[in-house]
Coordinates of C-alpha atoms in Angstrom, one line a residue:
X1 CA 7.8 5.8 18.4
X2 CA 7.7 3.5 21.4
X3 CA 8.2 -0.2 21.5
X4 CA 4.5 -0.9 22.0
X5 CA 3.6 1.0 18.8
X6 CA 6.3 -0.8 16.8
X7 CA 4.9 -4.2 18.0
X8 CA 1.3 -3.1 17.2
X9 CA 2.3 -2.1 13.7
X10 CA 4.2 -5.4 13.2
X11 CA 1.2 -7.4 14.2
X12 CA -1.0 -5.4 11.8
X13 CA 1.4 -6.1 9.0
X14 CA 1.5 -9.8 9.8
X15 CA -2.3 -9.9 9.8
X16 CA -2.5 -8.2 6.4
X17 CA 0.2 -10.5 5.0
X18 CA -1.8 -13.6 6.2
X19 CA -5.0 -12.2 4.7
X20 CA -3.2 -11.6 1.3
X21 CA -1.8 -15.1 1.4
X22 CA -5.3 -16.5 1.9
X23 CA -6.7 -14.3 -0.9
X24 CA -3.9 -15.5 -3.3
X25 CA -5.1 -19.1 -2.9
X26 CA -8.3 -18.0 -4.7
X27 CA -6.5 -16.0 -7.5
X28 CA -5.2 -17.8 -10.6
X29 CA -2.7 -17.3 -13.4
X30 CA -2.6 -19.1 -16.7
X31 CA 0.5 -19.7 -18.8
X32 CA 0.5 -21.1 -22.4
X33 CA 3.5 -22.4 -24.5
X34 CA 3.9 -23.8 -27.9
X35 CA 1.4 -21.4 -29.4
X36 CA -1.2 -22.5 -26.9
X37 CA -0.6 -26.2 -27.3
X38 CA -0.1 -26.6 -23.6
X39 CA -1.7 -24.4 -21.0
X40 CA -1.5 -24.6 -17.2
X41 CA -3.4 -22.8 -14.4
X42 CA -1.9 -22.2 -11.0
X43 CA -3.1 -20.3 -8.0
X44 CA -1.3 -17.7 -6.0
X45 CA 0.0 -20.3 -3.6
X46 CA 2.0 -22.0 -6.5
X47 CA -0.4 -24.9 -6.6
X48 CA -1.0 -26.4 -10.1
X49 CA -4.8 -26.5 -10.7
X50 CA -5.1 -27.7 -14.3
X51 CA -3.2 -28.7 -17.4
X52 CA -4.7 -28.4 -20.9
X53 CA -3.0 -30.2 -23.8
X54 CA -4.0 -29.7 -27.4
X55 CA -4.8 -32.9 -29.2
X56 CA -2.3 -32.1 -32.0
X57 CA 0.7 -32.2 -29.6
X58 CA -0.1 -35.7 -28.3
X59 CA 2.2 -37.9 -30.4
X60 CA 3.4 -41.2 -28.8
X61 CA 6.4 -41.0 -31.1
X62 CA 7.5 -37.7 -29.6
X63 CA 6.9 -37.8 -25.9
X64 CA 9.9 -35.6 -25.2
X65 CA 8.4 -32.6 -26.9
X66 CA 5.2 -32.9 -24.9
X67 CA 7.1 -33.3 -21.7
X68 CA 9.3 -30.2 -22.5
X69 CA 6.1 -28.2 -23.3
X70 CA 4.6 -29.2 -19.9
X71 CA 7.7 -28.3 -18.0
X72 CA 8.0 -24.9 -19.8
X73 CA 4.3 -24.1 -19.2
X74 CA 4.5 -25.0 -15.5
X75 CA 7.7 -22.9 -15.0
X76 CA 6.1 -19.9 -16.7
X77 CA 3.0 -20.4 -14.6
X78 CA 5.1 -20.5 -11.4
X79 CA 6.9 -17.3 -12.4
X80 CA 3.5 -15.5 -13.0
X81 CA 2.1 -16.8 -9.7
X82 CA 5.2 -15.6 -7.8
X83 CA 5.1 -12.2 -9.6
X84 CA 1.5 -11.8 -8.6
X85 CA 2.2 -12.7 -5.0
X86 CA 5.2 -10.4 -4.8
X87 CA 3.1 -7.5 -6.2
X88 CA 0.4 -8.0 -3.6
X89 CA 3.0 -8.2 -0.8
X90 CA 4.7 -5.0 -2.0
X91 CA 1.4 -3.2 -1.5
X92 CA 1.6 -4.2 2.2
X93 CA 5.2 -3.5 2.8
X94 CA 5.3 -0.3 0.8
X95 CA 7.8 -1.7 -1.7
X96 CA 10.3 -2.7 1.0
X97 CA 11.8 -6.1 0.3
X98 CA 11.6 -8.1 3.5
X99 CA 13.5 -11.4 3.2
X100 CA 11.5 -14.5 3.9
X101 CA 8.1 -13.1 3.0
X102 CA 7.9 -15.0 -0.3

């Protein structure tokens, strides 16, 4: 394989990765905690799109519980979004882990 072919393949992979990253912006994941009391939706670019809070969990006397539920839901959503993005990138790289891609 000559250097020109290697460069061409690298450019193709870079174009595919850019396309997947753009597509991930339109895909979403949802995470719920506390039996569905708090749910969050994120996109594949790790952007928080929405937060839903069940009325029953809103208690001014126990703000800490609600805060903890929100943090847990966001962290779970981030994990799901990252897993989705990594799965899509593995399709392009053939399962090879390339540092710095995600």
